PDB file of C-alpha atoms in Angstrom:
ATOM      1  CA  MET N 220       0.000   0.000   0.000  1.00 56.00           C
ATOM      2  CA  ILE N 221       1.123   3.524  -0.818  1.00 56.00           C
ATOM      3  CA  LYS N 222      -0.217   6.619   0.911  1.00 60.00           C
ATOM      4  CA  ASP N 223      -1.969   9.111  -1.350  1.00 56.00           C
ATOM      5  CA  PHE N 224      -0.991  12.391   0.315  1.00 60.00           C
ATOM      6  CA  ARG N 225      -3.625  14.421  -1.513  1.00 66.00           C
ATOM      7  CA  LYS N 226      -6.569  12.352  -0.311  1.00 66.00           C
ATOM      8  CA  LYS N 227      -4.937  11.111   2.910  1.00 70.00           C
ATOM      9  CA  GLU N 228      -5.708   7.483   2.131  1.00 72.00           C
ATOM     10  CA  SER N 229      -3.780   4.374   1.198  1.00 75.00           C
ATOM     11  CA  LYS N 230      -3.946   2.928  -2.307  1.00 70.00           C
ATOM     12  CA  THR N 231      -2.219   0.133  -4.151  1.00 72.00           C
ATOM     13  CA  PHE N 232       0.579   0.964  -6.536  1.00 69.00           C
ATOM     14  CA  SER N 233      -1.558  -0.031  -9.531  1.00 72.00           C
ATOM     15  CA  GLU N 234      -4.251   2.447  -8.456  1.00 68.00           C
ATOM     16  CA  LEU N 235      -1.760   5.308  -8.286  1.00 61.00           C
ATOM     17  CA  ILE N 236       0.317   4.454 -11.358  1.00 64.00           C
ATOM     18  CA  PHE N 237      -2.414   5.375 -13.849  1.00 65.00           C
ATOM     19  CA  ASN N 238      -2.841   8.892 -12.461  1.00 65.00           C
ATOM     20  CA  ILE N 239       0.195  10.808 -13.735  1.00 69.00           C
ATOM     21  CA  SER N 240      -0.522  13.731 -11.387  1.00 69.00           C
ATOM     22  CA  ASN N 241       0.584  11.533  -8.474  1.00 65.00           C
ATOM     23  CA  ALA N 242       3.978  10.805 -10.016  1.00 70.00           C
ATOM     24  CA  ILE N 243       7.115  12.437  -8.681  1.00 76.00           C
ATOM     25  CA  ILE N 244       9.876  12.157 -11.253  1.00 75.00           C
ATOM     26  CA  PRO N 245      13.370  13.295 -10.185  1.00 77.00           C
ATOM     27  CA  TYR N 246      14.518  14.580 -13.595  1.00 75.00           C
ATOM     28  CA  SER N 247      17.618  16.205 -12.124  1.00 74.00           C
ATOM     29  CA  LYS N 248      18.816  12.790 -10.958  1.00 74.00           C
ATOM     30  CA  MET N 249      17.855  10.992 -14.175  1.00 73.00           C
ATOM     31  CA  ILE N 250      19.443  13.357 -16.677  1.00 75.00           C
ATOM     32  CA  LEU N 251      23.104  14.286 -16.589  1.00 72.00           C
ATOM     33  CA  SER N 252      23.575  18.027 -16.678  1.00 66.00           C
ATOM     34  CA  LEU N 253      25.538  18.962 -19.770  1.00 67.00           C
ATOM     35  CA  THR N 254      26.504  22.470 -20.718  1.00 64.00           C
ATOM     36  CA  ALA N 255      25.457  23.574 -24.169  1.00 65.00           C
ATOM     37  CA  SER N 256      28.407  24.604 -26.311  1.00 66.00           C
ATOM     38  CA  ASP N 257      26.463  27.447 -27.952  1.00 67.00           C
ATOM     39  CA  ILE N 258      25.633  29.243 -24.693  1.00 69.00           C
ATOM     40  CA  TYR N 259      28.155  31.724 -23.304  1.00 67.00           C
ATOM     41  CA  SER N 260      28.615  31.134 -19.591  1.00 67.00           C
ATOM     42  CA  GLY N 261      30.343  34.438 -18.867  1.00 72.00           C
ATOM     43  CA  GLU N 262      33.438  32.761 -17.437  1.00 77.00           C
ATOM     44  CA  GLU N 263      35.572  33.076 -20.555  1.00 77.00           C
ATOM     45  CA  LYS N 264      37.677  36.189 -21.142  1.00 83.00           C
ATOM     46  CA  ILE N 265      36.894  37.010 -24.777  1.00 83.00           C
ATOM     47  CA  PRO N 266      37.869  40.481 -26.051  1.00 86.00           C
ATOM     48  CA  PHE N 267      34.925  42.325 -27.600  1.00 84.00           C
ATOM     49  CA  HIS N 268      36.515  42.524 -31.070  1.00 86.00           C
ATOM     50  CA  LYS N 269      37.019  38.719 -31.135  1.00 88.00           C
ATOM     51  CA  ARG N 270      33.401  37.864 -30.370  1.00 88.00           C
ATOM     52  CA  ASN N 271      30.924  36.601 -32.949  1.00 88.00           C
ATOM     53  CA  PRO N 272      30.143  39.470 -35.395  1.00 92.00           C
ATOM     54  CA  GLU N 273      26.393  38.947 -34.979  1.00 93.00           C
ATOM     55  CA  TYR N 274      26.735  39.291 -31.193  1.00 89.00           C
ATOM     56  CA  VAL N 275      28.836  42.448 -31.582  1.00 90.00           C
ATOM     57  CA  SER N 276      26.261  43.940 -33.957  1.00 92.00           C
ATOM     58  CA  ILE N 277      23.381  43.222 -31.572  1.00 91.00           C
ATOM     59  CA  LEU N 278      25.200  44.782 -28.612  1.00 89.00           C
ATOM     60  CA  ARG N 279      26.118  47.876 -30.615  1.00 90.00           C
ATOM     61  CA  GLN N 280      22.483  48.326 -31.653  1.00 91.00           C
ATOM     62  CA  GLU N 281      21.197  47.823 -28.109  1.00 90.00           C
ATOM     63  CA  PHE N 282      23.581  50.307 -26.518  1.00 89.00           C
ATOM     64  CA  ALA N 283      23.838  52.862 -29.322  1.00 86.00           C
ATOM     65  CA  VAL N 284      23.285  56.473 -28.302  1.00 80.00           C
ATOM     66  CA  ILE N 285      20.315  57.818 -30.227  1.00 75.00           C
ATOM     67  CA  SER N 286      20.487  61.559 -30.866  1.00 62.00           C
TER      68      SER N 286
END
């Protein structure tokens, strides 16, 4: 028997297994955390002029002084 904490009653595993809302899935323990190679973490020391030209262009547009 497994305790259903929402209804405060005991149920069999087969009764609970079909209701997905009762499932607790520890995704953080199941999936290894990998860092994506295309995301800048901020830890690298990359000079501004050596960054991706698209990134440089976006930053210049965002911080341009409009007269």
